[in-house]
PDB file of C-alpha atoms in Angstrom:
ATOM      1  CA  UNK F   1      35.515   2.855  -5.086  1.00  0.00           C
ATOM      2  CA  UNK F   2      36.506  -0.330  -6.884  1.00  0.00           C
ATOM      3  CA  UNK F   3      34.100  -2.173  -9.180  1.00  0.00           C
ATOM      4  CA  UNK F   4      35.028  -5.571 -10.565  1.00  0.00           C
ATOM      5  CA  UNK F   5      34.311  -6.414 -14.174  1.00  0.00           C
ATOM      6  CA  UNK F   6      31.952  -9.168 -13.028  1.00  0.00           C
ATOM      7  CA  UNK F   7      29.965  -6.752 -10.833  1.00  0.00           C
ATOM      8  CA  UNK F   8      29.860  -4.118 -13.562  1.00  0.00           C
ATOM      9  CA  UNK F   9      28.601  -6.569 -16.182  1.00  0.00           C
ATOM     10  CA  UNK F  10      25.977  -7.702 -13.723  1.00  0.00           C
ATOM     11  CA  UNK F  11      24.796  -4.131 -13.252  1.00  0.00           C
ATOM     12  CA  UNK F  12      24.764  -3.432 -16.975  1.00  0.00           C
ATOM     13  CA  UNK F  13      22.840  -6.646 -17.561  1.00  0.00           C
ATOM     14  CA  UNK F  14      20.176  -5.541 -15.128  1.00  0.00           C
ATOM     15  CA  UNK F  15      20.198  -2.045 -16.548  1.00  0.00           C
ATOM     16  CA  UNK F  16      19.976  -3.366 -20.072  1.00  0.00           C
ATOM     17  CA  UNK F  17      16.811  -5.134 -19.100  1.00  0.00           C
ATOM     18  CA  UNK F  18      15.566  -1.834 -17.718  1.00  0.00           C
ATOM     19  CA  UNK F  19      16.244  -0.101 -21.025  1.00  0.00           C
ATOM     20  CA  UNK F  20      14.297  -2.737 -22.904  1.00  0.00           C
ATOM     21  CA  UNK F  21      11.473  -2.328 -20.445  1.00  0.00           C
ATOM     22  CA  UNK F  22      11.664   1.405 -20.930  1.00  0.00           C
ATOM     23  CA  UNK F  23      11.112   1.098 -24.665  1.00  0.00           C
ATOM     24  CA  UNK F  24       7.915  -0.830 -24.212  1.00  0.00           C
ATOM     25  CA  UNK F  25       6.690   1.063 -21.187  1.00  0.00           C
ATOM     26  CA  UNK F  26       3.375   2.826 -21.328  1.00  0.00           C
ATOM     27  CA  UNK F  27       3.104   5.676 -18.880  1.00  0.00           C
ATOM     28  CA  UNK F  28      -0.189   7.308 -18.058  1.00  0.00           C
ATOM     29  CA  UNK F  29      -1.552   9.681 -20.632  1.00  0.00           C
ATOM     30  CA  UNK F  30      -3.727  12.746 -20.283  1.00  0.00           C
ATOM     31  CA  UNK F  31      -6.805  11.358 -22.035  1.00  0.00           C
ATOM     32  CA  UNK F  32      -9.759  10.273 -19.937  1.00  0.00           C
ATOM     33  CA  UNK F  33     -11.051   6.741 -20.451  1.00  0.00           C
ATOM     34  CA  UNK F  34     -14.510   6.151 -18.968  1.00  0.00           C
ATOM     35  CA  UNK F  35     -14.414   2.364 -19.159  1.00  0.00           C
ATOM     36  CA  UNK F  36     -15.871  -0.231 -21.490  1.00  0.00           C
ATOM     37  CA  UNK F  37     -19.605   0.441 -21.715  1.00  0.00           C
ATOM     38  CA  UNK F  38     -20.581  -3.234 -21.866  1.00  0.00           C
ATOM     39  CA  UNK F  39     -18.302  -4.219 -19.009  1.00  0.00           C
ATOM     40  CA  UNK F  40     -19.487  -6.222 -16.043  1.00  0.00           C
ATOM     41  CA  UNK F  41     -19.386  -5.262 -12.405  1.00  0.00           C
ATOM     42  CA  UNK F  42     -20.546  -6.330  -8.980  1.00  0.00           C
ATOM     43  CA  UNK F  43     -22.923  -4.424  -6.704  1.00  0.00           C
ATOM     44  CA  UNK F  44     -22.389  -5.020  -2.990  1.00  0.00           C
ATOM     45  CA  UNK F  45     -25.452  -4.089  -0.949  1.00  0.00           C
ATOM     46  CA  UNK F  46     -23.935  -3.638   2.487  1.00  0.00           C
ATOM     47  CA  UNK F  47     -27.355  -3.607   4.133  1.00  0.00           C
ATOM     48  CA  UNK F  48     -27.785  -7.281   3.187  1.00  0.00           C
ATOM     49  CA  UNK F  49     -24.383  -8.536   4.341  1.00  0.00           C
ATOM     50  CA  UNK F  50     -24.456 -10.525   7.598  1.00  0.00           C
ATOM     51  CA  UNK F  51     -20.743 -11.307   7.870  1.00  0.00           C
ATOM     52  CA  UNK F  52     -21.112 -15.036   7.252  1.00  0.00           C
ATOM     53  CA  UNK F  53     -17.774 -15.156   5.357  1.00  0.00           C
ATOM     54  CA  UNK F  54     -19.219 -17.461   2.703  1.00  0.00           C
ATOM     55  CA  UNK F  55     -17.734 -15.172   0.070  1.00  0.00           C
ATOM     56  CA  UNK F  56     -14.276 -15.669   1.583  1.00  0.00           C
ATOM     57  CA  UNK F  57     -14.659 -19.438   1.533  1.00  0.00           C
ATOM     58  CA  UNK F  58     -15.895 -19.436  -2.076  1.00  0.00           C
ATOM     59  CA  UNK F  59     -13.073 -17.139  -3.200  1.00  0.00           C
ATOM     60  CA  UNK F  60     -10.516 -19.408  -1.554  1.00  0.00           C
ATOM     61  CA  UNK F  61     -11.974 -22.465  -3.252  1.00  0.00           C
ATOM     62  CA  UNK F  62     -12.352 -21.212  -6.833  1.00  0.00           C
ATOM     63  CA  UNK F  63      -8.943 -19.506  -6.820  1.00  0.00           C
ATOM     64  CA  UNK F  64      -7.259 -22.502  -5.153  1.00  0.00           C
ATOM     65  CA  UNK F  65      -5.799 -20.352  -2.383  1.00  0.00           C
ATOM     66  CA  UNK F  66      -4.282 -21.764   0.820  1.00  0.00           C
ATOM     67  CA  UNK F  67      -6.883 -22.604   3.435  1.00  0.00           C
ATOM     68  CA  UNK F  68      -6.395 -20.361   6.490  1.00  0.00           C
ATOM     69  CA  UNK F  69      -5.527 -21.757   9.912  1.00  0.00           C
ATOM     70  CA  UNK F  70      -8.843 -20.593  11.326  1.00  0.00           C
ATOM     71  CA  UNK F  71     -11.920 -21.978   9.509  1.00  0.00           C
ATOM     72  CA  UNK F  72     -14.250 -19.647   7.643  1.00  0.00           C
ATOM     73  CA  UNK F  73     -16.960 -20.495  10.151  1.00  0.00           C
ATOM     74  CA  UNK F  74     -14.899 -18.814  12.883  1.00  0.00           C
ATOM     75  CA  UNK F  75     -16.495 -15.389  13.340  1.00  0.00           C
ATOM     76  CA  UNK F  76     -13.911 -14.211  15.872  1.00  0.00           C
ATOM     77  CA  UNK F  77     -11.693 -13.004  13.018  1.00  0.00           C
ATOM     78  CA  UNK F  78     -14.342 -10.359  12.321  1.00  0.00           C
ATOM     79  CA  UNK F  79     -13.219  -8.609  15.493  1.00  0.00           C
ATOM     80  CA  UNK F  80      -9.938  -7.810  13.741  1.00  0.00           C
ATOM     81  CA  UNK F  81      -9.570  -5.148  11.066  1.00  0.00           C
ATOM     82  CA  UNK F  82      -8.173  -7.103   8.142  1.00  0.00           C
ATOM     83  CA  UNK F  83      -6.958  -6.309   4.653  1.00  0.00           C
ATOM     84  CA  UNK F  84      -6.469  -8.496   1.616  1.00  0.00           C
ATOM     85  CA  UNK F  85      -3.276 -10.551   1.415  1.00  0.00           C
ATOM     86  CA  UNK F  86      -1.449 -12.706  -1.109  1.00  0.00           C
ATOM     87  CA  UNK F  87      -3.416 -15.668   0.242  1.00  0.00           C
ATOM     88  CA  UNK F  88      -6.787 -13.973   0.685  1.00  0.00           C
ATOM     89  CA  UNK F  89      -8.217 -11.997  -2.229  1.00  0.00           C
ATOM     90  CA  UNK F  90     -11.231 -10.867  -0.208  1.00  0.00           C
ATOM     91  CA  UNK F  91     -11.984 -10.310   3.463  1.00  0.00           C
ATOM     92  CA  UNK F  92     -15.057  -9.225   5.411  1.00  0.00           C
ATOM     93  CA  UNK F  93     -14.690  -6.692   8.213  1.00  0.00           C
ATOM     94  CA  UNK F  94     -17.128  -5.818  10.982  1.00  0.00           C
ATOM     95  CA  UNK F  95     -17.890  -2.244  12.050  1.00  0.00           C
ATOM     96  CA  UNK F  96     -19.802  -0.774  14.940  1.00  0.00           C
ATOM     97  CA  UNK F  97     -21.790   2.224  13.712  1.00  0.00           C
ATOM     98  CA  UNK F  98     -23.032   4.877  16.116  1.00  0.00           C
ATOM     99  CA  UNK F  99     -26.823   4.962  16.336  1.00  0.00           C
ATOM    100  CA  UNK F 100     -27.247   1.610  14.600  1.00  0.00           C
ATOM    101  CA  UNK F 101     -28.355  -1.529  16.391  1.00  0.00           C
ATOM    102  CA  UNK F 102     -25.992  -4.354  15.573  1.00  0.00           C
ATOM    103  CA  UNK F 103     -22.795  -4.307  13.491  1.00  0.00           C
ATOM    104  CA  UNK F 104     -22.338  -3.580   9.799  1.00  0.00           C
ATOM    105  CA  UNK F 105     -20.194  -5.715   7.520  1.00  0.00           C
ATOM    106  CA  UNK F 106     -18.201  -4.797   4.433  1.00  0.00           C
ATOM    107  CA  UNK F 107     -16.548  -7.084   1.921  1.00  0.00           C
ATOM    108  CA  UNK F 108     -13.153  -5.855   0.738  1.00  0.00           C
ATOM    109  CA  UNK F 109     -11.470  -6.813  -2.548  1.00  0.00           C
ATOM    110  CA  UNK F 110     -10.085  -5.152  -5.673  1.00  0.00           C
ATOM    111  CA  UNK F 111     -12.537  -2.495  -6.855  1.00  0.00           C
ATOM    112  CA  UNK F 112     -11.503  -2.880 -10.522  1.00  0.00           C
ATOM    113  CA  UNK F 113     -11.159   0.803 -11.372  1.00  0.00           C
ATOM    114  CA  UNK F 114     -12.154   2.021 -14.824  1.00  0.00           C
ATOM    115  CA  UNK F 115      -8.676   3.553 -15.046  1.00  0.00           C
ATOM    116  CA  UNK F 116      -6.634   1.510 -12.561  1.00  0.00           C
ATOM    117  CA  UNK F 117      -3.897   3.193 -10.571  1.00  0.00           C
ATOM    118  CA  UNK F 118      -2.008  -0.122 -10.495  1.00  0.00           C
ATOM    119  CA  UNK F 119      -1.983  -0.302 -14.289  1.00  0.00           C
ATOM    120  CA  UNK F 120      -0.911   3.314 -14.705  1.00  0.00           C
ATOM    121  CA  UNK F 121       1.967   2.804 -12.271  1.00  0.00           C
ATOM    122  CA  UNK F 122       3.140  -0.452 -13.894  1.00  0.00           C
ATOM    123  CA  UNK F 123       5.736   0.323 -16.594  1.00  0.00           C
ATOM    124  CA  UNK F 124       5.779  -3.279 -17.879  1.00  0.00           C
ATOM    125  CA  UNK F 125       1.994  -3.461 -18.249  1.00  0.00           C
ATOM    126  CA  UNK F 126       1.581  -6.431 -15.903  1.00  0.00           C
ATOM    127  CA  UNK F 127      -1.851  -5.055 -14.994  1.00  0.00           C
ATOM    128  CA  UNK F 128      -4.535  -4.686 -17.623  1.00  0.00           C
ATOM    129  CA  UNK F 129      -8.083  -3.380 -17.669  1.00  0.00           C
ATOM    130  CA  UNK F 130     -10.141  -5.880 -19.672  1.00  0.00           C
ATOM    131  CA  UNK F 131     -13.379  -5.445 -21.581  1.00  0.00           C
ATOM    132  CA  UNK F 132     -15.101  -7.656 -19.020  1.00  0.00           C
ATOM    133  CA  UNK F 133     -14.472  -4.959 -16.426  1.00  0.00           C
ATOM    134  CA  UNK F 134     -11.884  -6.956 -14.493  1.00  0.00           C
ATOM    135  CA  UNK F 135      -8.341  -5.754 -13.847  1.00  0.00           C
ATOM    136  CA  UNK F 136      -6.049  -8.708 -14.488  1.00  0.00           C
ATOM    137  CA  UNK F 137      -2.394  -9.392 -13.720  1.00  0.00           C
ATOM    138  CA  UNK F 138       0.323 -11.093 -15.785  1.00  0.00           C
ATOM    139  CA  UNK F 139       3.011 -12.463 -13.483  1.00  0.00           C
ATOM    140  CA  UNK F 140       5.257 -13.421 -16.418  1.00  0.00           C
ATOM    141  CA  UNK F 141       6.197  -9.787 -17.135  1.00  0.00           C
ATOM    142  CA  UNK F 142       6.171  -8.452 -13.558  1.00  0.00           C
ATOM    143  CA  UNK F 143       9.547  -7.180 -12.340  1.00  0.00           C
ATOM    144  CA  UNK F 144       8.497  -6.948  -8.689  1.00  0.00           C
ATOM    145  CA  UNK F 145       8.879  -3.169  -8.363  1.00  0.00           C
ATOM    146  CA  UNK F 146       5.634  -3.000  -6.334  1.00  0.00           C
ATOM    147  CA  UNK F 147       4.731   0.462  -7.607  1.00  0.00           C
ATOM    148  CA  UNK F 148       1.206  -0.917  -7.969  1.00  0.00           C
ATOM    149  CA  UNK F 149       0.984  -1.419  -4.211  1.00  0.00           C
ATOM    150  CA  UNK F 150       1.992   2.171  -3.577  1.00  0.00           C
ATOM    151  CA  UNK F 151      -0.313   3.557  -6.258  1.00  0.00           C
ATOM    152  CA  UNK F 152      -3.536   1.767  -5.296  1.00  0.00           C
ATOM    153  CA  UNK F 153      -5.725   4.155  -3.260  1.00  0.00           C
ATOM    154  CA  UNK F 154      -7.613   1.175  -1.820  1.00  0.00           C
ATOM    155  CA  UNK F 155      -4.443  -0.665  -0.640  1.00  0.00           C
ATOM    156  CA  UNK F 156      -5.378  -3.912  -2.368  1.00  0.00           C
ATOM    157  CA  UNK F 157      -2.413  -5.508  -4.218  1.00  0.00           C
ATOM    158  CA  UNK F 158      -0.404  -7.803  -1.935  1.00  0.00           C
ATOM    159  CA  UNK F 159       3.102  -9.186  -2.484  1.00  0.00           C
ATOM    160  CA  UNK F 160       4.176 -12.795  -1.975  1.00  0.00           C
ATOM    161  CA  UNK F 161       7.001 -12.057   0.447  1.00  0.00           C
ATOM    162  CA  UNK F 162       7.265 -15.724   1.388  1.00  0.00           C
ATOM    163  CA  UNK F 163       8.160 -16.707  -2.194  1.00  0.00           C
ATOM    164  CA  UNK F 164      11.908 -16.331  -2.604  1.00  0.00           C
ATOM    165  CA  UNK F 165      12.307 -17.001  -6.335  1.00  0.00           C
ATOM    166  CA  UNK F 166       8.996 -16.311  -8.052  1.00  0.00           C
ATOM    167  CA  UNK F 167       7.093 -13.759  -5.966  1.00  0.00           C
ATOM    168  CA  UNK F 168       3.916 -12.334  -7.462  1.00  0.00           C
ATOM    169  CA  UNK F 169       1.547  -9.474  -6.753  1.00  0.00           C
ATOM    170  CA  UNK F 170      -1.765 -11.029  -5.792  1.00  0.00           C
ATOM    171  CA  UNK F 171      -5.276  -9.608  -5.841  1.00  0.00           C
ATOM    172  CA  UNK F 172      -8.879 -10.303  -6.809  1.00  0.00           C
ATOM    173  CA  UNK F 173      -9.422 -10.638 -10.571  1.00  0.00           C
ATOM    174  CA  UNK F 174     -13.229 -10.645 -10.340  1.00  0.00           C
ATOM    175  CA  UNK F 175     -12.800 -14.323 -11.253  1.00  0.00           C
ATOM    176  CA  UNK F 176     -11.996 -13.226 -14.807  1.00  0.00           C
ATOM    177  CA  UNK F 177     -11.529 -16.796 -16.119  1.00  0.00           C
ATOM    178  CA  UNK F 178     -14.982 -17.685 -14.781  1.00  0.00           C
ATOM    179  CA  UNK F 179     -16.891 -14.671 -16.098  1.00  0.00           C
ATOM    180  CA  UNK F 180     -15.400 -15.146 -19.568  1.00  0.00           C
ATOM    181  CA  UNK F 181     -17.063 -18.580 -19.501  1.00  0.00           C
ATOM    182  CA  UNK F 182     -20.393 -17.146 -18.409  1.00  0.00           C
ATOM    183  CA  UNK F 183     -19.958 -18.210 -14.773  1.00  0.00           C
ATOM    184  CA  UNK F 184     -20.414 -16.131 -11.646  1.00  0.00           C
ATOM    185  CA  UNK F 185     -17.457 -14.945  -9.571  1.00  0.00           C
ATOM    186  CA  UNK F 186     -16.937 -17.309  -6.648  1.00  0.00           C
ATOM    187  CA  UNK F 187     -17.972 -14.760  -4.024  1.00  0.00           C
ATOM    188  CA  UNK F 188     -21.183 -13.830  -5.858  1.00  0.00           C
ATOM    189  CA  UNK F 189     -22.127 -17.465  -6.297  1.00  0.00           C
ATOM    190  CA  UNK F 190     -21.352 -18.265  -2.672  1.00  0.00           C
ATOM    191  CA  UNK F 191     -23.279 -15.396  -1.032  1.00  0.00           C
ATOM    192  CA  UNK F 192     -26.450 -16.835   0.606  1.00  0.00           C
ATOM    193  CA  UNK F 193     -27.930 -13.381   1.279  1.00  0.00           C
ATOM    194  CA  UNK F 194     -27.653 -12.176  -2.320  1.00  0.00           C
ATOM    195  CA  UNK F 195     -25.751  -9.152  -1.093  1.00  0.00           C
ATOM    196  CA  UNK F 196     -23.610  -9.399  -4.234  1.00  0.00           C
ATOM    197  CA  UNK F 197     -25.025  -8.947  -7.729  1.00  0.00           C
ATOM    198  CA  UNK F 198     -23.124  -9.461 -10.981  1.00  0.00           C
ATOM    199  CA  UNK F 199     -24.276  -7.586 -14.065  1.00  0.00           C
ATOM    200  CA  UNK F 200     -23.419  -4.911 -16.573  1.00  0.00           C
ATOM    201  CA  UNK F 201     -22.124  -1.887 -14.715  1.00  0.00           C
ATOM    202  CA  UNK F 202     -24.720   0.376 -16.311  1.00  0.00           C
ATOM    203  CA  UNK F 203     -27.516  -1.956 -15.187  1.00  0.00           C
ATOM    204  CA  UNK F 204     -26.103  -2.195 -11.659  1.00  0.00           C
ATOM    205  CA  UNK F 205     -26.167   1.589 -11.360  1.00  0.00           C
ATOM    206  CA  UNK F 206     -29.842   1.557 -12.377  1.00  0.00           C
ATOM    207  CA  UNK F 207     -30.593  -1.162  -9.818  1.00  0.00           C
ATOM    208  CA  UNK F 208     -28.829   0.804  -7.097  1.00  0.00           C
ATOM    209  CA  UNK F 209     -30.621   4.047  -7.959  1.00  0.00           C
ATOM    210  CA  UNK F 210     -33.969   2.256  -7.912  1.00  0.00           C
ATOM    211  CA  UNK F 211     -33.300   0.827  -4.454  1.00  0.00           C
ATOM    212  CA  UNK F 212     -32.362   4.294  -3.194  1.00  0.00           C
ATOM    213  CA  UNK F 213     -35.535   5.746  -4.751  1.00  0.00           C
ATOM    214  CA  UNK F 214     -37.754   2.991  -3.362  1.00  0.00           C
ATOM    215  CA  UNK F 215     -36.256   3.024   0.141  1.00  0.00           C
ATOM    216  CA  UNK F 216     -35.036   6.608   0.717  1.00  0.00           C
ATOM    217  CA  UNK F 217     -34.964   6.185   4.483  1.00  0.00           C
ATOM    218  CA  UNK F 218     -32.840   3.068   4.300  1.00  0.00           C
ATOM    219  CA  UNK F 219     -29.956   3.842   1.957  1.00  0.00           C
ATOM    220  CA  UNK F 220     -27.338   6.576   1.796  1.00  0.00           C
ATOM    221  CA  UNK F 221     -28.050   8.582  -1.371  1.00  0.00           C
ATOM    222  CA  UNK F 222     -24.765   7.717  -3.005  1.00  0.00           C
ATOM    223  CA  UNK F 223     -23.403   4.787  -5.010  1.00  0.00           C
ATOM    224  CA  UNK F 224     -19.805   4.313  -3.984  1.00  0.00           C
ATOM    225  CA  UNK F 225     -17.683   3.586  -7.042  1.00  0.00           C
ATOM    226  CA  UNK F 226     -19.879   5.419  -9.521  1.00  0.00           C
ATOM    227  CA  UNK F 227     -17.472   8.358  -9.666  1.00  0.00           C
ATOM    228  CA  UNK F 228     -14.697   7.662  -7.116  1.00  0.00           C
ATOM    229  CA  UNK F 229     -11.300   7.815  -8.842  1.00  0.00           C
ATOM    230  CA  UNK F 230     -13.076   8.050 -12.183  1.00  0.00           C
ATOM    231  CA  UNK F 231     -15.372   5.112 -11.412  1.00  0.00           C
ATOM    232  CA  UNK F 232     -14.951   1.459 -10.488  1.00  0.00           C
ATOM    233  CA  UNK F 233     -16.585  -1.779 -11.597  1.00  0.00           C
ATOM    234  CA  UNK F 234     -17.165  -2.813  -8.006  1.00  0.00           C
ATOM    235  CA  UNK F 235     -20.016  -0.724  -6.624  1.00  0.00           C
ATOM    236  CA  UNK F 236     -21.318  -0.276  -3.086  1.00  0.00           C
ATOM    237  CA  UNK F 237     -24.765   0.563  -1.754  1.00  0.00           C
ATOM    238  CA  UNK F 238     -24.987   1.227   1.981  1.00  0.00           C
ATOM    239  CA  UNK F 239     -27.470   1.882   4.749  1.00  0.00           C
ATOM    240  CA  UNK F 240     -24.758   3.537   6.884  1.00  0.00           C
ATOM    241  CA  UNK F 241     -22.274   6.334   6.091  1.00  0.00           C
ATOM    242  CA  UNK F 242     -19.389   4.981   4.045  1.00  0.00           C
ATOM    243  CA  UNK F 243     -16.863   6.677   6.325  1.00  0.00           C
ATOM    244  CA  UNK F 244     -18.266   4.687   9.262  1.00  0.00           C
ATOM    245  CA  UNK F 245     -17.305   1.420   7.586  1.00  0.00           C
ATOM    246  CA  UNK F 246     -13.743   2.364   6.735  1.00  0.00           C
ATOM    247  CA  UNK F 247     -14.256   3.597   3.173  1.00  0.00           C
ATOM    248  CA  UNK F 248     -12.331   6.598   1.906  1.00  0.00           C
ATOM    249  CA  UNK F 249     -14.390   9.617   0.927  1.00  0.00           C
ATOM    250  CA  UNK F 250     -11.454  11.861   0.023  1.00  0.00           C
ATOM    251  CA  UNK F 251     -10.534  10.281  -3.311  1.00  0.00           C
ATOM    252  CA  UNK F 252     -12.314  12.695  -5.625  1.00  0.00           C
ATOM    253  CA  UNK F 253     -13.504  11.837  -9.117  1.00  0.00           C
ATOM    254  CA  UNK F 254     -10.281  12.237 -11.104  1.00  0.00           C
ATOM    255  CA  UNK F 255      -8.852   8.946 -12.452  1.00  0.00           C
ATOM    256  CA  UNK F 256      -5.416   7.995 -11.123  1.00  0.00           C
ATOM    257  CA  UNK F 257      -3.625   8.213 -14.525  1.00  0.00           C
ATOM    258  CA  UNK F 258      -4.592  11.876 -14.877  1.00  0.00           C
ATOM    259  CA  UNK F 259      -3.055  12.591 -11.481  1.00  0.00           C
ATOM    260  CA  UNK F 260       0.184  10.724 -12.175  1.00  0.00           C
ATOM    261  CA  UNK F 261       0.774  11.253 -15.903  1.00  0.00           C
ATOM    262  CA  UNK F 262       3.585  13.757 -15.367  1.00  0.00           C
ATOM    263  CA  UNK F 263       5.519  11.644 -12.885  1.00  0.00           C
ATOM    264  CA  UNK F 264       4.984   8.318 -14.645  1.00  0.00           C
ATOM    265  CA  UNK F 265       6.023   9.642 -18.025  1.00  0.00           C
ATOM    266  CA  UNK F 266       9.655   9.809 -16.839  1.00  0.00           C
ATOM    267  CA  UNK F 267       9.782   6.137 -15.811  1.00  0.00           C
ATOM    268  CA  UNK F 268      10.746   4.888 -19.314  1.00  0.00           C
ATOM    269  CA  UNK F 269      13.317   7.686 -19.563  1.00  0.00           C
ATOM    270  CA  UNK F 270      14.934   6.736 -16.263  1.00  0.00           C
ATOM    271  CA  UNK F 271      14.959   3.066 -17.233  1.00  0.00           C
ATOM    272  CA  UNK F 272      16.528   3.905 -20.586  1.00  0.00           C
ATOM    273  CA  UNK F 273      19.240   6.108 -19.058  1.00  0.00           C
ATOM    274  CA  UNK F 274      20.175   3.561 -16.397  1.00  0.00           C
ATOM    275  CA  UNK F 275      22.920   1.843 -18.508  1.00  0.00           C
ATOM    276  CA  UNK F 276      24.430   5.242 -19.338  1.00  0.00           C
ATOM    277  CA  UNK F 277      24.458   6.152 -15.661  1.00  0.00           C
ATOM    278  CA  UNK F 278      26.194   2.894 -14.713  1.00  0.00           C
ATOM    279  CA  UNK F 279      28.695   3.246 -17.546  1.00  0.00           C
ATOM    280  CA  UNK F 280      29.597   6.676 -16.181  1.00  0.00           C
ATOM    281  CA  UNK F 281      30.131   5.249 -12.684  1.00  0.00           C
ATOM    282  CA  UNK F 282      32.318   2.500 -14.118  1.00  0.00           C
ATOM    283  CA  UNK F 283      34.398   4.965 -16.175  1.00  0.00           C
ATOM    284  CA  UNK F 284      34.981   7.239 -13.166  1.00  0.00           C
ATOM    285  CA  UNK F 285      35.906   4.267 -11.011  1.00  0.00           C
ATOM    286  CA  UNK F 286      38.363   2.928 -13.572  1.00  0.00           C
ATOM    287  CA  UNK F 287      39.920   6.374 -13.981  1.00  0.00           C
ATOM    288  CA  UNK F 288      40.433   6.592 -10.210  1.00  0.00           C
ATOM    289  CA  UNK F 289      42.036   3.156 -10.191  1.00  0.00           C
ATOM    290  CA  UNK F 290      44.428   4.137 -13.012  1.00  0.00           C
ATOM    291  CA  UNK F 291      45.414   7.393 -11.298  1.00  0.00           C
ATOM    292  CA  UNK F 292      45.904   5.572  -7.983  1.00  0.00           C
ATOM    293  CA  UNK F 293      48.102   2.952  -9.673  1.00  0.00           C
ATOM    294  CA  UNK F 294      50.172   5.643 -11.411  1.00  0.00           C
ATOM    295  CA  UNK F 295      50.688   7.421  -8.077  1.00  0.00           C
ATOM    296  CA  UNK F 296      51.806   4.154  -6.445  1.00  0.00           C
ATOM    297  CA  UNK F 297      54.252   3.436  -9.299  1.00  0.00           C
ATOM    298  CA  UNK F 298      55.618   6.977  -9.097  1.00  0.00           C
ATOM    299  CA  UNK F 299      56.061   6.706  -5.317  1.00  0.00           C
ATOM    300  CA  UNK F 300      57.796   3.337  -5.668  1.00  0.00           C
ATOM    301  CA  UNK F 301      60.072   4.735  -8.379  1.00  0.00           C
ATOM    302  CA  UNK F 302      60.974   7.711  -6.169  1.00  0.00           C
ATOM    303  CA  UNK F 303      61.860   5.422  -3.250  1.00  0.00           C
ATOM    304  CA  UNK F 304      64.057   3.313  -5.556  1.00  0.00           C
ATOM    305  CA  UNK F 305      65.973   6.403  -6.697  1.00  0.00           C
ATOM    306  CA  UNK F 306      66.457   7.560  -3.095  1.00  0.00           C
ATOM    307  CA  UNK F 307      67.755   4.105  -2.107  1.00  0.00           C
ATOM    308  CA  UNK F 308      70.251   4.250  -4.899  1.00  0.00           C
TER     309      UNK F 308
END
C-alpha cells in the first residue's frame, strides 16, 4: 500500500477537522429533559382535515421552496404515499380506513420532539431544540454525516442530494422565524378547516382532552405526541386508529437520547482518535516502502556482484 504525502496530508486535514469537532461534540446524556414548559406546539385534528393541500401550498410559499410540477390543487397526488423531501417540508397523505365512510387524511412534517433524536445524533449540534418548541437546523456547521436521518423515528429529515457543493438537511422548522415574530406557521395560517391549532403545548393538551371528553364516540382516547418518544410539540387527535393512518405505535415513551447515550458518547472519542489512526496507517505504509526499497537495493547489489 503506497500513500503519497499529498494524500496523507489530505486525510490528516480531514481528520484534524474531526478532532476539533470531537472536542465540541455533545453526545446524549442520561438526564431526562421534559421540554420547555412555555413552548409552543401545533395540534392537528385529523377528523377535520379534508386533504385540500392548502397547508402544503402555504408551507411552500412562506419557506420559499420550489413549486412542484403538479399544482397543489391536483388531488391525484393523494393517491400516492408520500414523505417529506428537501423541497417539501410537509405533505398530506390519504388513507382508506376499514369501517369508515370516505378517506382520512394526515399531514406529515417534523414532530419537533421534546428531546429530538436528530439533535442527539448530531455531534456538531447542527440541530437545536429551542424554547419556542421548534427544532431548528444550522447548515453552517453541518458536516453532512446524515446521522440525523438515520436517528429520526419519524423519517423526516431529507438531504439535498441534487446540491453538489452545499447540500443541506431540510425539514420543517415550525416556521420558527415566523413564530418568534408572533406570526402563525404557514400551514396553520393556510388551513381553511382549522384542523391545525397553534398554542402553548400545555394548552393544546387541555384542548385535546376536552374534545375527547365532549365527543367520546368520535375521537380515539389518546393524544399522539403527548408521550411518544418522550413527547413532541406536534400533537395529533384522531377519529380513527393511528395505526390505520400510517403512524407508528411502537415507539414507547423513552426519549431518543436515553436510548442512544451509550453509543453516541463514543462519537467524540472516535473523531478525536481519527488522526492517530491515520498516522499509524501512514507510518506502517512508509515502513513497508522502506523495507521494500532496501530489499530491491540488496537484490540489485547481489546481481552486480554475481555479474562481476
